[in-house]
Amino acid sequence: MTTDVTNPAAVRTARVREIASDLRELRGPLIPILHAVQEDLGHVDQVDVAVIADVLNLSVAEVHGVVTFYKDFRREPGGRTTLRICQAEACQAVGAEALGDHVKRRTGLSFGKTSVDGKLTLDEVFCLGNCALGPAVQVNGKLHGKVTPARLDAILGEAR
Amino acid sequence: MKVYVPRDSAAVSVGADEVAERIQASANTIGRDVEIIRTGSRGMLWLEPLVEVETPQGRIGYGPVALEQVDGLIAAGLLDGEGESLGLVEELDWMRRQQRLTFERVGVVDPRSANDYEQNGGMQGLRKALTMTPAEVVEEVTNSGLRGRGGAGFPTGIKWRTVLGADADLKFVCCNADEGDSGTFADRMLIEGDPFVLIEGMTIAAYAVGATEGYVYLRSEYPDAVEALTKAIEAARAKGWLGEDIEGSKLTFDLHVRVGAGAYICGEETSMLESLEGKRGTVRAKPPIPALEGLFGRPTVVNNVLSLASVPTILANGAAAYASYGMGRSLGTSVFQLGGNIARGGIVETAFGITLGELVNDLGGGTASGRPVRAVQVGGPLGAYLPVDQFDLPMDYEAFAAAGAMVGHGGIVVFDETVDMAGMARFAMAFCAEESCGKCTPCRVGAIRGVETIDRIRAGEDRSKNLVLLDDLCELMTDGSLCAMGGLTPMPVRSAIRHFGEDFSA
Ligand SMILES: Cc1cc2nc3c(=O)[nH]c(=O)nc-3n(C[C@H](O)[C@H](O)[C@H](O)COP(=O)(O)O)c2cc1C
Ligand code: SF4
Ligand code: FES
């Protein structure tokens, strides 16, 4: 099968099929495939769901059900920087809520939202395993501890 | 000259990478030869980044080291263990008060080096196990008194005996590394700091029960742990510690990492198995128990990271040595995690029986804010909030249960006097509503009603009537939920009302 390289949708579909086919032999392949698709293509699109279902011989509804159950899987493109702020108990004990409010005010975003210019996705998370050095945040997978509003502004400034 | 700088993600989160680079650069400038070894963290997280320098007397520590201090410290003789230091790390009071069995090598060795692991006592447990029959290994684990460290405290040996006795074409060992509880990070630190001990523990489990495949379900919030474990598994395969004919025995066992996808409920063992199978993480009704019908319907050992990582020590030193620690039916050591508003946060491995107050005040140094401690939550988001007058409680599964609390995974989160306990109770309900797998009504809908009822109480609407309603709701969730998510959420809520009732008035 050849892919029409001028058609982005067809390119995407071919790539998803390739990823799914590569991982299909794993035991319990669906979640590894979804992670790989998101890693490679930024999000798990509705059109990807049908392709993955086809490769794994599952119903579209089944795959859709899994994609929507897990918070990690994004259904739309995210920002170039993803900032996740821990809002769980240990970080709350050292001011996580105030930090969250600060960032929301600064960016005009609420949790789960991406800025219109596509630069930043803001999200909350419940525990990053840095509970002795809170408040904790994760920026594109990198962990930061003891984050004050000023430090967060600096981190965001660098990320832009 | 050997210099040790942690690569643990908590240490890195406060600048360990930059400090390591600066030490290298600064040493180069003055023409000194240094070998920087990136270790796990000793667990003294308030001292991170903690730099250690090897001297003839032992390792001298410096910390917390800020980037701007590096050049000055080196000028003052850091590379020779001189200048203002913390002294010998092993001699610090905080280290001496612990009994480190499971965390023996964490912060000491290079977690990327299989040779380092072996030279520091690694692989002795597996080698011992391979001289015994599988039934003898199970017996040894049973006799050690080891109980599951993931929360419920079920005896590990009894679980393994069930899997050993089950007849099947295929059996699995699954490690639960979902560690979703706030205030817990010992699984992460162990995997980042000494991943080979988990591999060894899982291999012993496989030999004991007759399993050939293992899976570690590791949460996506821990990317550094995923990397550390993946690299260690590759190194173990290269060493012949995984694969066929392990250590020249007939044992075949291989291990794979599976990354979760952001769902707290996937820490519940049956939900984790569903997720490993590629499904929504909904909880299965028991029976059948996973030991008989687990992953893909096959007999499966499901154990927490720390349970499995405790096994090599037990085999290497014998069940009796392990069981000589602890109190009552809580034997051995446990890794307690001090977090939240605490001056000296980190991990403390001690025998069971140490009191909550010793952990929070003596080892933890009280709050970070300097204000009085008001509440501590023990055992994660489903654990009770306890006031200071319960600080003489010993860390022991039964003593905590008797006090209406739980030890859980050993996480202790400290709050100072500014905490609003009605707010924390509301958070517990909201968390349950958010994370419920949706299978049963008391949890899925009850938690939402719980949030609404607490809101009314806080607004002063029919306060006493709504408190009764909330109590009824808690009763219903406790009795009517399929798993501990809905079943235990009442624990933080009720303990908050019981011990901090004054916060529930308008
Ligand atoms: C809501 C919920 C979350 C849980 N999360 C975890 C977890 O993150 N890690 C863990 O080891 N056990 C967790 N457990 C306990 C597991 O269901 C199970 O008891 C444990 O993994 C068994 O291992 P152990 O016997 O070694 O403790 C959780 C239980 C519930 C009900
Ligand atoms: S109690 Fe909650 S999480 Fe547990 S099975 Fe029921 S709905 Fe699912
Ligand atoms: S509670 Fe925030 S990192 Fe654990």
XYZ file of C-alpha atoms and ligand atoms in Angstrom:
709
model
C 0.000 0.000 0.000
C 1.373 3.428 -0.916
C 0.488 6.565 0.960
C -0.374 9.856 -0.670
C 2.215 12.072 1.030
C 0.314 15.213 0.085
C -2.644 14.115 2.184
C -1.885 14.663 5.888
C -4.787 12.504 7.045
C -3.534 9.590 4.993
C 0.003 10.074 6.302
C -1.283 10.038 9.851
C -3.363 6.935 9.274
C -0.413 5.118 7.762
C 1.798 6.058 10.696
C -0.780 4.895 13.253
C -1.189 1.623 11.418
C 2.576 1.161 11.424
C 2.862 1.841 15.177
C -0.033 -0.455 15.993
C 1.291 -3.234 13.782
C 4.759 -2.982 15.353
C 3.375 -3.429 18.869
C 0.496 -5.773 18.178
C 2.391 -8.871 19.317
C 2.862 -7.577 22.865
C 0.689 -9.048 25.553
C -2.000 -6.433 26.175
C -0.881 -4.184 23.316
C -3.566 -1.492 23.403
C -2.196 0.855 26.054
C 1.403 0.655 24.787
C 0.049 1.493 21.312
C -1.932 4.473 22.578
C 1.134 5.792 24.428
C 3.259 5.350 21.302
C 0.720 7.112 19.081
C 0.467 10.030 21.473
C 4.251 10.231 21.805
C 4.705 10.252 18.055
C 1.708 12.286 16.913
C 0.907 14.419 19.952
C -2.586 13.121 20.638
C -4.932 10.235 19.956
C -7.339 11.399 17.298
C -10.764 9.913 16.661
C -9.524 8.700 13.259
C -6.657 6.859 14.977
C -9.122 4.934 17.099
C -10.654 3.207 14.079
C -7.223 2.294 12.715
C -6.049 0.819 16.010
C -9.315 -1.081 16.414
C -8.832 -2.530 12.952
C -5.249 -3.649 13.601
C -6.116 -5.251 16.943
C -9.395 -6.703 15.761
C -11.350 -4.839 18.432
C -14.511 -2.794 18.092
C -14.144 0.960 17.726
C -16.297 1.337 20.836
C -13.877 -0.769 22.863
C -10.848 1.300 21.888
C -12.790 4.522 22.354
C -13.767 3.363 25.844
C -10.148 2.819 26.780
C -8.906 6.117 25.319
C -11.505 8.079 27.278
C -10.982 6.193 30.551
C -7.362 7.269 31.021
C -6.430 10.867 31.752
C -3.107 10.636 29.905
C -4.663 10.286 26.481
C -5.331 13.594 24.820
C -8.051 13.779 22.207
C -6.761 17.049 20.718
C -3.309 18.484 20.115
C -1.628 19.841 23.259
C 0.670 22.820 23.662
C 4.393 22.735 22.979
C 4.946 22.925 26.725
C 2.863 20.895 29.130
C 2.853 22.155 32.696
C 1.338 19.870 35.299
C 0.885 21.142 38.825
C 0.472 18.703 41.676
C -2.714 19.374 43.617
C -2.608 16.357 45.941
C -2.575 16.468 49.733
C 1.155 16.683 50.491
C 1.622 19.521 48.040
C -1.562 21.196 49.318
C 0.072 21.230 52.752
C 2.740 23.576 51.366
C 0.677 25.839 49.133
C -0.131 23.912 45.942
C -3.546 25.495 45.590
C -2.145 29.007 45.751
C 0.469 28.031 43.179
C -2.264 26.672 40.922
C -4.276 29.884 41.312
C -1.206 31.942 40.495
C -0.575 30.076 37.250
C -4.221 30.202 36.231
C -4.216 33.968 36.740
C -0.892 34.397 34.912
C -1.842 32.334 31.881
C -5.593 32.852 31.802
C -5.950 29.088 31.440
C -7.769 26.624 33.626
C -6.603 23.059 34.214
C -6.937 20.869 31.148
C -6.724 23.789 28.711
C -4.264 24.773 25.992
C -3.483 28.377 25.095
C -4.786 29.573 21.705
C -1.259 30.168 20.436
C -0.516 26.496 21.104
C 2.365 27.272 23.441
C 1.136 25.928 26.738
C -1.103 23.227 28.134
C -1.920 23.602 31.813
C -2.951 20.588 33.815
C -3.334 19.341 37.339
C -1.902 16.050 38.528
C -2.326 14.115 41.741
C 1.116 13.295 43.067
C 4.428 13.228 41.266
C 6.259 11.349 44.006
C 8.034 14.497 45.184
C 5.900 14.949 48.285
C 8.771 15.926 50.591
C 9.849 18.749 48.276
C 6.520 20.259 47.352
C 4.904 22.085 45.754
C 5.893 19.928 42.803
C 5.340 20.544 39.112
C 6.293 18.707 35.944
C 7.290 20.579 32.795
C 7.402 18.360 29.698
C 8.167 15.413 31.931
C 10.845 17.148 34.002
C 10.184 17.340 37.708
C 10.680 20.525 39.744
C 10.476 20.767 43.516
C 9.848 23.515 46.084
C 8.265 25.622 43.381
C 7.308 29.156 44.369
C 5.227 31.404 42.093
C 8.406 33.296 41.178
C 10.282 30.121 40.290
C 7.373 28.906 38.228
C 7.331 32.144 36.244
C 11.041 31.669 35.567
C 10.575 28.051 34.495
C 7.759 29.069 32.154
C 9.814 31.913 30.764
C 12.587 29.496 29.829
C 10.155 27.057 28.254
C 8.807 29.607 25.800
C 38.568 11.058 43.351
C 35.022 9.724 43.538
C 32.174 12.181 44.028
C 28.625 10.963 44.411
C 25.659 13.079 43.314
C 22.124 11.656 43.272
C 20.239 11.240 40.031
C 16.992 10.540 41.902
C 14.263 12.700 40.361
C 13.535 14.450 43.675
C 17.196 15.462 43.957
C 17.203 16.514 40.318
C 14.021 18.524 40.955
C 16.052 20.817 43.201
C 19.136 21.065 40.998
C 21.272 17.908 41.326
C 22.048 17.756 37.577
C 23.343 21.304 37.488
C 25.402 20.752 40.638
C 26.970 17.596 39.172
C 27.900 19.438 35.973
C 29.354 22.333 37.906
C 31.515 20.049 40.059
C 32.914 18.457 36.918
C 33.575 21.817 35.273
C 35.098 23.312 38.373
C 37.364 20.311 38.918
C 38.499 20.480 35.297
C 39.408 24.136 35.733
C 41.740 23.397 38.641
C 43.089 20.275 36.986
C 41.643 17.757 39.412
C 40.548 14.356 38.234
C 37.048 13.513 39.455
C 34.763 10.627 38.728
C 31.171 11.650 39.329
C 28.907 8.740 40.169
C 25.193 9.358 39.951
C 23.436 7.411 42.691
C 19.902 7.201 44.036
C 19.022 9.410 46.989
C 19.778 8.494 50.593
C 16.305 9.792 51.331
C 17.379 12.888 53.269
C 15.435 14.976 50.836
C 15.811 18.204 52.809
C 19.562 17.924 52.186
C 19.235 17.496 48.426
C 21.250 18.024 46.375
C 23.469 16.030 48.747
C 27.023 15.658 47.441
C 29.252 12.953 48.906
C 33.000 12.620 48.546
C 34.911 9.421 49.114
C 37.683 9.679 51.707
C 39.709 7.020 53.538
C 37.324 7.440 56.517
C 34.189 7.008 54.437
C 31.877 9.271 52.502
C 31.728 12.891 53.624
C 28.503 14.744 52.839
C 27.713 18.305 51.787
C 24.173 19.548 51.465
C 21.938 21.020 50.443
C 24.399 22.297 47.838
C 23.211 25.222 45.752
C 24.745 25.708 42.331
C 26.324 29.012 43.414
C 28.088 27.272 46.315
C 29.933 24.660 44.264
C 33.040 26.678 43.380
C 33.399 27.920 46.944
C 33.058 24.442 48.391
C 35.668 23.106 46.010
C 38.028 25.982 46.857
C 37.545 25.072 50.534
C 38.578 21.467 49.866
C 35.403 19.555 49.037
C 37.268 17.191 46.741
C 39.380 16.060 49.711
C 36.468 15.880 52.124
C 37.515 19.174 53.723
C 35.769 22.433 54.518
C 32.395 22.812 56.155
C 30.581 19.502 55.737
C 27.900 17.333 57.322
C 30.566 14.805 58.286
C 30.373 11.107 57.509
C 26.987 10.428 55.971
C 26.642 6.967 57.519
C 27.219 8.515 60.946
C 24.473 11.114 60.722
C 21.957 10.635 63.505
C 19.157 10.412 60.965
C 20.862 7.505 59.196
C 21.932 5.724 62.379
C 18.390 5.629 63.698
C 17.264 3.496 60.791
C 17.460 -0.191 59.975
C 18.015 -0.292 56.259
C 17.374 -3.686 54.742
C 15.351 -3.044 51.596
C 16.928 0.371 51.013
C 20.421 -0.800 51.921
C 21.944 0.165 48.583
C 19.741 3.135 47.660
C 21.886 6.263 47.546
C 25.004 4.158 47.857
C 25.439 2.405 44.506
C 25.173 3.406 40.866
C 21.680 2.192 39.909
C 22.799 1.715 36.300
C 25.553 -0.731 37.196
C 24.815 -4.433 37.509
C 28.384 -4.961 38.724
C 27.903 -2.437 41.494
C 24.762 -4.281 42.507
C 26.506 -7.622 42.642
C 29.514 -6.261 44.537
C 27.234 -4.786 47.172
C 25.415 -7.958 48.113
C 23.071 -8.238 45.152
C 22.014 -11.625 43.700
C 22.731 -13.516 46.917
C 19.026 -13.978 47.616
C 18.303 -15.473 44.208
C 21.377 -17.704 44.334
C 20.239 -18.999 47.713
C 16.695 -19.529 46.438
C 17.947 -21.574 43.506
C 19.508 -24.067 45.936
C 16.095 -24.602 47.527
C 12.856 -26.083 46.191
C 10.108 -23.635 45.217
C 8.041 -24.808 48.200
C 10.973 -24.092 50.525
C 11.284 -20.578 49.134
C 7.586 -19.967 49.745
C 8.010 -21.340 53.261
C 10.927 -18.989 53.911
C 8.923 -15.960 52.801
C 5.979 -17.097 54.923
C 8.201 -17.521 57.972
C 9.688 -14.066 57.553
C 6.280 -12.626 58.390
C 6.429 -10.361 55.326
C 3.073 -8.716 54.681
C 2.190 -6.849 51.523
C 3.562 -3.327 51.650
C 1.034 -2.007 49.104
C -1.606 -1.260 51.693
C -3.700 -4.218 52.767
C -0.910 -6.060 54.612
C -1.811 -9.522 53.336
C 0.869 -12.175 54.081
C 3.034 -12.525 50.971
C 3.965 -16.168 51.581
C 0.333 -17.268 51.683
C -0.385 -15.521 48.388
C 2.611 -17.217 46.792
C 1.554 -20.628 48.137
C -1.789 -20.262 46.354
C -0.097 -19.474 43.050
C 2.424 -22.293 43.514
C -0.421 -24.738 44.132
C -2.412 -23.640 41.078
C -2.059 -25.761 37.980
C -1.729 -23.792 34.734
C 0.094 -23.633 31.411
C 1.344 -20.155 32.219
C 1.761 -18.064 35.376
C 2.675 -14.436 35.891
C 4.352 -12.211 38.451
C 3.023 -8.646 38.379
C 4.592 -5.840 40.312
C 2.254 -3.077 41.347
C 4.288 0.093 40.939
C 1.316 2.395 40.500
C 2.038 4.277 43.760
C -0.747 6.801 43.292
C -1.105 7.790 46.942
C -0.169 11.325 47.798
C 2.693 11.288 50.270
C 4.204 8.048 48.997
C 7.371 7.879 46.955
C 9.327 4.898 48.280
C 8.485 2.719 45.267
C 9.776 5.439 42.981
C 12.955 5.940 45.003
C 13.672 2.234 45.130
C 13.206 1.810 41.383
C 15.327 4.854 40.603
C 17.958 4.028 43.224
C 18.266 0.219 43.158
C 16.200 -1.292 40.340
C 18.108 -4.582 40.347
C 16.731 -5.528 43.750
C 13.215 -5.426 42.330
C 14.297 -7.544 39.363
C 15.900 -10.036 41.750
C 12.828 -10.114 43.986
C 10.515 -10.737 41.059
C 12.791 -13.490 39.762
C 12.700 -15.198 43.161
C 8.898 -14.907 43.120
C 8.803 -16.433 39.640
C 10.962 -19.350 40.747
C 8.873 -19.871 43.881
C 5.522 -20.031 42.096
C 6.530 -21.369 38.661
C 5.981 -18.200 36.630
C 7.809 -17.439 33.392
C 6.769 -13.870 32.669
C 6.690 -10.751 34.766
C 5.226 -7.287 34.323
C 5.906 -4.108 36.241
C 2.965 -1.722 36.057
C 4.661 1.623 36.523
C 2.785 4.896 36.570
C 3.347 7.420 33.794
C 3.887 10.186 36.358
C 7.312 8.615 37.026
C 9.223 8.894 33.708
C 12.631 8.671 35.408
C 11.671 5.437 37.143
C 10.501 4.006 33.822
C 13.874 4.802 32.317
C 15.842 3.448 35.275
C 13.970 0.159 35.320
C 14.054 -0.301 31.558
C 17.833 0.181 31.544
C 18.265 -2.194 34.480
C 16.203 -4.897 32.782
C 18.409 -4.618 29.685
C 21.526 -4.874 31.839
C 20.090 -7.851 33.713
C 19.362 -9.660 30.447
C 22.921 -9.016 29.311
C 24.170 -10.530 32.567
C 21.996 -13.629 32.188
C 19.928 -12.605 35.217
C 16.805 -12.668 33.062
C 15.934 -14.905 30.148
C 16.610 -18.631 29.859
C 18.709 -20.720 32.205
C 19.129 -17.951 34.747
C 22.380 -18.361 36.713
C 22.853 -21.786 35.136
C 19.607 -23.113 36.599
C 16.646 -24.345 34.594
C 14.772 -21.159 35.445
C 13.317 -19.128 32.583
C 11.872 -15.746 33.403
C 11.629 -12.460 31.578
C 10.387 -9.098 32.693
C 8.603 -6.201 30.964
C 7.667 -2.683 31.937
C 4.155 -1.417 31.239
C 3.384 2.258 31.738
C 0.046 3.281 33.229
C -2.021 6.101 31.818
C -3.072 8.367 34.650
C -5.747 6.526 36.614
C -5.486 6.219 40.407
C -7.797 3.210 40.489
C -5.300 1.202 38.443
C -3.360 0.749 41.689
C -6.132 -1.575 42.831
C -4.837 -4.971 41.823
C -7.706 -6.238 39.652
C -8.066 -2.884 37.962
C -4.323 -2.991 37.280
C -4.739 -6.406 35.644
C -7.560 -5.086 33.451
C -5.308 -2.220 32.428
C -2.424 -4.602 31.665
C -4.805 -6.534 29.441
C -5.532 -3.331 27.539
C -8.930 -2.540 28.995
C -10.536 0.243 31.010
C -9.269 0.023 34.567
C -12.457 -1.155 36.229
C -12.352 -3.285 39.349
C -13.146 -6.999 39.108
C -15.332 -8.691 41.676
C -13.462 -11.234 43.823
C -13.544 -14.259 43.802
C -11.839 -15.421 41.722
C -8.714 -14.031 43.353
C -5.809 -13.052 41.078
C -3.655 -15.768 42.645
C -5.927 -18.260 40.850
C -7.302 -16.246 37.934
C -5.247 -13.117 37.400
C -3.624 -11.709 34.269
C -5.296 -13.206 31.173
C -7.065 -15.604 33.513
C -3.812 -17.228 34.674
C -2.557 -17.647 38.252
C -0.761 -14.399 39.074
C 1.301 -13.037 41.934
C 0.450 -9.365 42.415
C 2.735 -7.626 44.861
C 3.837 -4.124 45.652
C 7.367 -2.947 44.764
C 8.528 -2.960 48.386
C 7.109 -6.421 49.100
C 9.047 -7.871 46.167
C 12.170 -5.846 46.907
C 12.211 -7.163 50.496
C 12.460 -10.766 49.337
C 16.150 -10.874 48.300
C 17.217 -9.829 51.819
C 14.905 -12.379 53.370
C 16.372 -15.188 51.296
C 19.964 -14.016 51.684
C 19.861 -13.588 55.467
C 17.103 -15.999 56.401
C 13.513 -15.568 57.528
C 14.429 -15.403 61.203
C 16.746 -12.439 60.724
C 13.972 -10.496 59.010
C 11.292 -11.518 61.509
C 13.492 -10.371 64.401
C 12.485 -6.803 63.528
C 9.071 -5.361 64.251
C 6.254 -5.903 66.721
C 3.163 -8.077 67.045
C 2.115 -9.325 63.642
C 3.879 -6.490 61.848
C 7.309 -7.943 61.280
C 10.407 -6.728 59.520
C 11.069 -3.193 58.461
C 8.923 -0.707 56.644
C 9.847 2.289 54.578
C 8.006 5.292 55.981
C 7.717 8.375 53.845
C 7.599 11.827 55.410
C 6.056 14.503 53.237
C 3.921 17.611 53.152
C 4.710 20.429 55.545
C 7.744 18.848 57.185
C 11.182 20.173 58.033
C 13.140 16.988 57.283
C 11.123 15.115 54.691
C 12.234 11.899 53.083
C 12.248 8.183 53.649
C 12.969 6.371 56.873
C 13.348 2.592 56.928
C 12.854 1.214 60.417
C 11.380 -1.780 62.149
C 7.621 -1.566 62.704
C 6.786 -0.248 66.150
C 8.377 3.183 65.902
C 5.761 5.722 66.910
C 4.106 8.270 64.682
C 5.468 11.044 66.891
C 9.045 9.796 66.657
C 8.750 9.835 62.887
C 7.132 13.250 62.581
C 8.901 15.114 65.359
C 12.229 13.390 66.024
C 13.182 12.280 62.550
C 11.050 14.728 60.592
C 11.773 17.752 62.774
C 8.156 18.969 62.837
C 6.763 21.315 60.231
C 8.693 23.177 57.566
C 6.711 26.331 58.274
C 7.725 26.284 61.930
C 4.086 26.471 63.021
C 2.688 23.704 65.224
C 1.682 20.405 63.611
C -2.098 20.100 63.547
C -2.865 16.965 61.551
C -1.130 14.138 59.768
C -2.654 11.896 57.150
C -1.251 8.385 57.196
C -1.620 5.844 54.401
C -2.550 8.006 51.427
C -5.779 9.685 50.300
C -7.876 6.864 51.767
C -6.083 7.020 55.138
C -7.173 8.732 58.345
C -6.259 12.218 59.552
C -4.776 12.010 63.019
C -4.240 14.764 65.583
C -1.089 15.283 67.616
C -2.589 13.534 70.653
C -2.360 10.250 68.730
C 1.381 10.580 68.198
C 2.164 7.739 70.580
C 0.562 5.263 68.154
C 3.139 2.684 67.082
C 3.470 1.988 63.367
C 1.790 -1.402 63.360
C -1.044 -2.620 61.116
C -3.233 -3.751 64.026
C -2.611 -0.746 66.288
C -3.577 1.587 63.460
C -6.692 -0.396 62.578
C -7.751 -0.281 66.234
C -7.418 3.511 66.136
C -9.639 3.769 63.057
C -6.650 4.479 60.846
C -4.343 2.609 58.497
C -0.627 2.280 57.844
C -1.205 1.679 54.137
C 1.918 2.189 52.070
C 3.572 4.092 54.920
C 3.119 7.631 53.667
C 2.842 10.325 56.331
C 1.708 13.788 55.256
C 2.077 16.611 57.747
C -0.127 19.724 57.960
C 0.400 22.744 60.182
C -2.234 24.718 62.072
C -3.351 26.632 58.984
C -5.017 23.545 57.510
C -8.777 23.591 56.982
C -9.878 20.065 57.809
C -13.363 20.428 56.350
C -11.587 21.385 53.146
C -9.465 18.240 53.355
C -12.560 16.086 53.950
C -14.176 17.679 50.914
C -11.036 16.965 48.898
C -11.186 13.274 49.888
C -14.729 13.006 48.544
C -13.903 14.986 45.413
C -10.870 12.786 44.764
C -13.029 9.666 45.079
C -15.614 11.117 42.704
C -12.884 11.954 40.196
C -11.031 8.643 40.428
C -13.909 6.185 40.895
C -13.878 3.430 38.287
C -17.619 3.919 38.017
C -18.670 0.364 38.638
C -20.735 0.801 41.784
C -23.188 3.456 42.900
C -22.118 4.070 46.517
C -18.701 5.158 45.265
C -19.548 6.809 41.946
C -22.580 8.781 43.097
C -22.008 8.708 46.850
C -18.784 10.659 46.563
C -20.486 13.400 44.553
C -23.235 13.625 47.200
C -20.491 13.702 49.808
C -18.929 16.802 48.249
C -22.321 18.528 48.096
C -23.155 17.668 51.691
C -19.817 18.942 52.991
C -20.348 22.142 51.002
C -23.710 22.640 52.760
C -22.131 21.993 56.149
C -19.396 24.515 55.444
C -22.001 27.027 54.326
C -23.822 26.521 57.622
C -26.973 25.059 56.036
C -28.750 22.715 58.474
C -25.396 21.838 59.936
C -26.400 19.076 62.348
C -28.873 17.490 59.947
C -26.280 17.431 57.180
C -23.614 15.983 59.476
C -25.972 13.079 60.181
C -26.609 12.724 56.465
C -22.863 12.705 55.779
C -22.370 10.019 58.389
C -25.100 7.886 56.792
C -23.494 8.340 53.424
C -20.119 7.270 54.828
C -21.742 4.191 56.318
C -23.285 3.330 52.961
C -20.006 3.809 51.090
C -18.132 1.686 53.632
C -20.623 -1.165 53.462
C -21.740 -1.011 49.847
C -18.599 -0.434 47.786
C -16.958 -3.171 45.787
C -13.394 -2.046 46.522
C -11.492 0.089 48.971
C -11.704 3.245 46.821
C -15.325 3.810 47.815
C -14.967 1.669 50.928
C -12.168 3.672 52.527
C -12.896 7.234 51.401
C -15.038 7.603 54.535
C -11.863 7.085 56.605
C -10.309 10.513 55.958
C -13.747 12.130 56.088
C -14.891 10.603 59.369
C -11.516 11.001 61.061
C -11.500 14.678 60.100
C -14.939 15.164 61.665
C -14.045 13.129 64.726
C -10.740 14.812 65.536
C -11.251 18.262 64.019
C -15.003 18.768 64.355
C -14.598 22.491 65.024
C -13.652 23.003 61.377
C -17.070 21.810 60.239
C -19.003 24.786 61.525
C -19.689 27.719 59.264
C -7.899 2.336 45.258
C -6.725 1.458 45.532
C -5.450 1.858 45.127
C -4.347 1.050 45.362
N -3.123 1.482 44.948
C -2.043 0.671 45.119
C -0.767 1.054 44.638
O -0.602 2.131 44.075
N 0.277 0.217 44.828
C 0.123 -0.991 45.460
O 1.087 -1.736 45.581
N -1.067 -1.381 45.917
C -2.155 -0.582 45.762
N -3.377 -1.007 46.207
C -3.454 -2.345 46.845
C -3.546 -3.439 45.787
O -4.905 -3.632 45.451
C -3.007 -4.770 46.292
O -3.524 -5.047 47.534
C -1.490 -4.821 46.366
O -0.895 -4.413 45.173
C -1.034 -6.206 46.696
O 0.358 -6.231 46.889
P 1.002 -6.469 48.332
O 0.320 -7.682 48.912
O 2.431 -6.705 48.055
O 0.725 -5.253 49.124
C -4.506 -0.200 46.011
C -5.764 -0.594 46.430
C -6.862 0.214 46.206
C -8.200 -0.252 46.654
S -15.776 1.254 45.013
Fe -15.513 2.787 43.381
S -13.548 2.311 42.453
Fe -14.142 0.509 43.669
S -15.262 -0.807 42.250
Fe -16.803 0.516 43.149
S -16.946 2.263 41.742
Fe -15.060 1.192 41.253
S 1.574 15.201 46.691
Fe 2.528 16.496 45.251
S 4.195 15.288 44.641
Fe 3.144 13.945 45.983
